[in-house]
Amino acid sequence: QVQVVESGGGLVQPGGSLRLSCKASGFTFSTYALSWYRQAPGKERELVATISRLGVTTNYADSVKGRFTISRDNAASTAYLQMNNLKPEDAAVYYCYAKDMSTPWATKNYWGQGTQVTVSS
């Protein structure tokens, strides 16, 4: 069975840090690009960061560049999102998304159920 499970969310004050984890199982993790998305109340889900299959390439939304770092450990089938200097506008449910990169038409992509990040004093 396929599982994508996020963890590490919680309540932090502005300026604080959190590290989110995304542990995957049931598929070949290293053939999937990993992304972190977030969705705040009343807003559409937005892409926060991506990392390529072997972790060579990363990309970030402008809003988090310089503050967030995405990484992955393929041996552990786990991706991470280190979030520093958190701002109230970062508050959202954060989702891990695994995209099959084996072919452009691959459809077996997986979403986690999300982990809540709250930034408040």
GROMACS .gro file of C-alpha atoms in nm:
model
  121
    1GLN     CA    1   0.000   0.000   0.000
    2VAL     CA    2   0.115   0.350  -0.082
    3GLN     CA    3   0.163   0.594   0.201
    4VAL     CA    4   0.282   0.952   0.208
    5VAL     CA    5   0.279   1.084   0.562
    6GLU     CA    6   0.376   1.433   0.668
    7SER     CA    7   0.478   1.522   1.019
    8GLY     CA    8   0.647   1.800   1.209
    9GLY     CA    9   0.385   2.069   1.196
   10GLY     CA   10   0.281   2.264   1.497
   11LEU     CA   11   0.246   2.605   1.653
   12VAL     CA   12   0.540   2.842   1.641
   13GLN     CA   13   0.591   3.210   1.699
   14PRO     CA   14   0.689   3.441   1.415
   15GLY     CA   15   1.060   3.401   1.354
   16GLY     CA   16   1.056   3.043   1.473
   17SER     CA   17   1.149   2.728   1.287
   18LEU     CA   18   0.999   2.393   1.205
   19ARG     CA   19   1.118   2.094   1.010
   20LEU     CA   20   0.854   1.901   0.824
   21SER     CA   21   0.907   1.541   0.724
   22CYS     CA   22   0.745   1.342   0.447
   23LYS     CA   23   0.790   0.969   0.479
   24ALA     CA   24   0.683   0.761   0.182
   25SER     CA   25   0.632   0.391   0.132
   26GLY     CA   26   0.488   0.158  -0.128
   27PHE     CA   27   0.658   0.305  -0.435
   28THR     CA   28   1.003   0.373  -0.572
   29PHE     CA   29   1.077   0.697  -0.397
   30SER     CA   30   1.389   0.784  -0.595
   31THR     CA   31   1.199   0.799  -0.926
   32TYR     CA   32   0.967   1.068  -0.794
   33ALA     CA   33   1.023   1.438  -0.773
   34LEU     CA   34   0.906   1.569  -0.438
   35SER     CA   35   0.726   1.891  -0.373
   36TRP     CA   36   0.588   2.070  -0.075
   37TYR     CA   37   0.263   2.255  -0.122
   38ARG     CA   38   0.066   2.455   0.125
   39GLN     CA   39  -0.292   2.567   0.152
   40ALA     CA   40  -0.411   2.842   0.381
   41PRO     CA   41  -0.778   2.886   0.471
   42GLY     CA   42  -0.971   3.033   0.182
   43LYS     CA   43  -0.680   3.005  -0.057
   44GLU     CA   44  -0.577   2.765  -0.327
   45ARG     CA   45  -0.301   2.517  -0.274
   46GLU     CA   46   0.031   2.668  -0.376
   47LEU     CA   47   0.367   2.521  -0.459
   48VAL     CA   48   0.631   2.596  -0.198
   49ALA     CA   49   0.935   2.395  -0.301
   50THR     CA   50   1.042   2.109  -0.524
   51ILE     CA   51   1.336   1.876  -0.534
   52SER     CA   52   1.445   1.651  -0.817
   53ARG     CA   53   1.472   1.276  -0.797
   54LEU     CA   54   1.829   1.264  -0.673
   55GLY     CA   55   1.820   1.595  -0.493
   56VAL     CA   56   2.042   1.772  -0.743
   57THR     CA   57   1.794   2.046  -0.829
   58THR     CA   58   1.571   2.244  -0.599
   59ASN     CA   59   1.327   2.523  -0.660
   60TYR     CA   60   1.139   2.754  -0.428
   61ALA     CA   61   0.854   2.995  -0.433
   62ASP     CA   62   0.979   3.351  -0.408
   63SER     CA   63   0.791   3.394  -0.084
   64VAL     CA   64   1.001   3.132   0.094
   65LYS     CA   65   1.333   3.158  -0.086
   66GLY     CA   66   1.616   3.202   0.159
   67ARG     CA   67   1.405   3.084   0.451
   68PHE     CA   68   1.299   2.731   0.354
   69THR     CA   69   1.515   2.440   0.246
   70ILE     CA   70   1.387   2.124   0.083
   71SER     CA   71   1.592   1.808   0.102
   72ARG     CA   72   1.549   1.435   0.063
   73ASP     CA   73   1.697   1.110   0.183
   74ASN     CA   74   1.614   0.846  -0.074
   75ALA     CA   75   1.755   0.567   0.138
   76ALA     CA   76   1.500   0.658   0.401
   77SER     CA   77   1.226   0.744   0.151
   78THR     CA   78   1.187   1.074   0.327
   79ALA     CA   79   1.174   1.436   0.219
   80TYR     CA   80   1.210   1.734   0.445
   81LEU     CA   81   1.121   2.097   0.452
   82GLN     CA   82   1.325   2.307   0.691
   83MET     CA   83   1.136   2.627   0.759
   84ASN     CA   84   1.318   2.912   0.925
   85ASN     CA   85   1.212   3.263   1.015
   86LEU     CA   86   0.849   3.168   0.988
   87LYS     CA   87   0.600   3.441   0.918
   88PRO     CA   88   0.227   3.454   0.988
   89GLU     CA   89   0.164   3.426   0.616
   90ASP     CA   90   0.336   3.087   0.621
   91ALA     CA   91   0.054   2.941   0.827
   92ALA     CA   92  -0.115   2.669   0.627
   93VAL     CA   93  -0.159   2.300   0.592
   94TYR     CA   94   0.155   2.170   0.427
   95TYR     CA   95   0.131   1.879   0.188
   96CYS     CA   96   0.392   1.651   0.042
   97TYR     CA   97   0.348   1.555  -0.323
   98ALA     CA   98   0.539   1.284  -0.502
   99LYS     CA   99   0.538   1.308  -0.881
  100ASP     CA  100   0.641   1.014  -1.095
  101MET     CA  101   0.914   1.136  -1.330
  102SER     CA  102   0.968   0.811  -1.517
  103THR     CA  103   0.759   0.935  -1.810
  104PRO     CA  104   0.590   1.266  -1.890
  105TRP     CA  105   0.253   1.093  -1.892
  106ALA     CA  106   0.288   0.912  -1.561
  107THR     CA  107  -0.023   0.938  -1.349
  108LYS     CA  108   0.068   0.754  -1.032
  109ASN     CA  109   0.134   1.058  -0.821
  110TYR     CA  110   0.070   1.074  -0.451
  111TRP     CA  111  -0.038   1.331  -0.198
  112GLY     CA  112   0.003   1.320   0.173
  113GLN     CA  113  -0.279   1.424   0.402
  114GLY     CA  114  -0.101   1.732   0.527
  115THR     CA  115   0.040   1.871   0.847
  116GLN     CA  116  -0.076   2.194   1.006
  117VAL     CA  117   0.166   2.480   1.054
  118THR     CA  118   0.043   2.766   1.267
  119VAL     CA  119   0.248   3.082   1.310
  120SER     CA  120   0.116   3.302   1.585
  121SER     CA  121   0.233   3.491   1.888
   0.00000   0.00000   0.00000
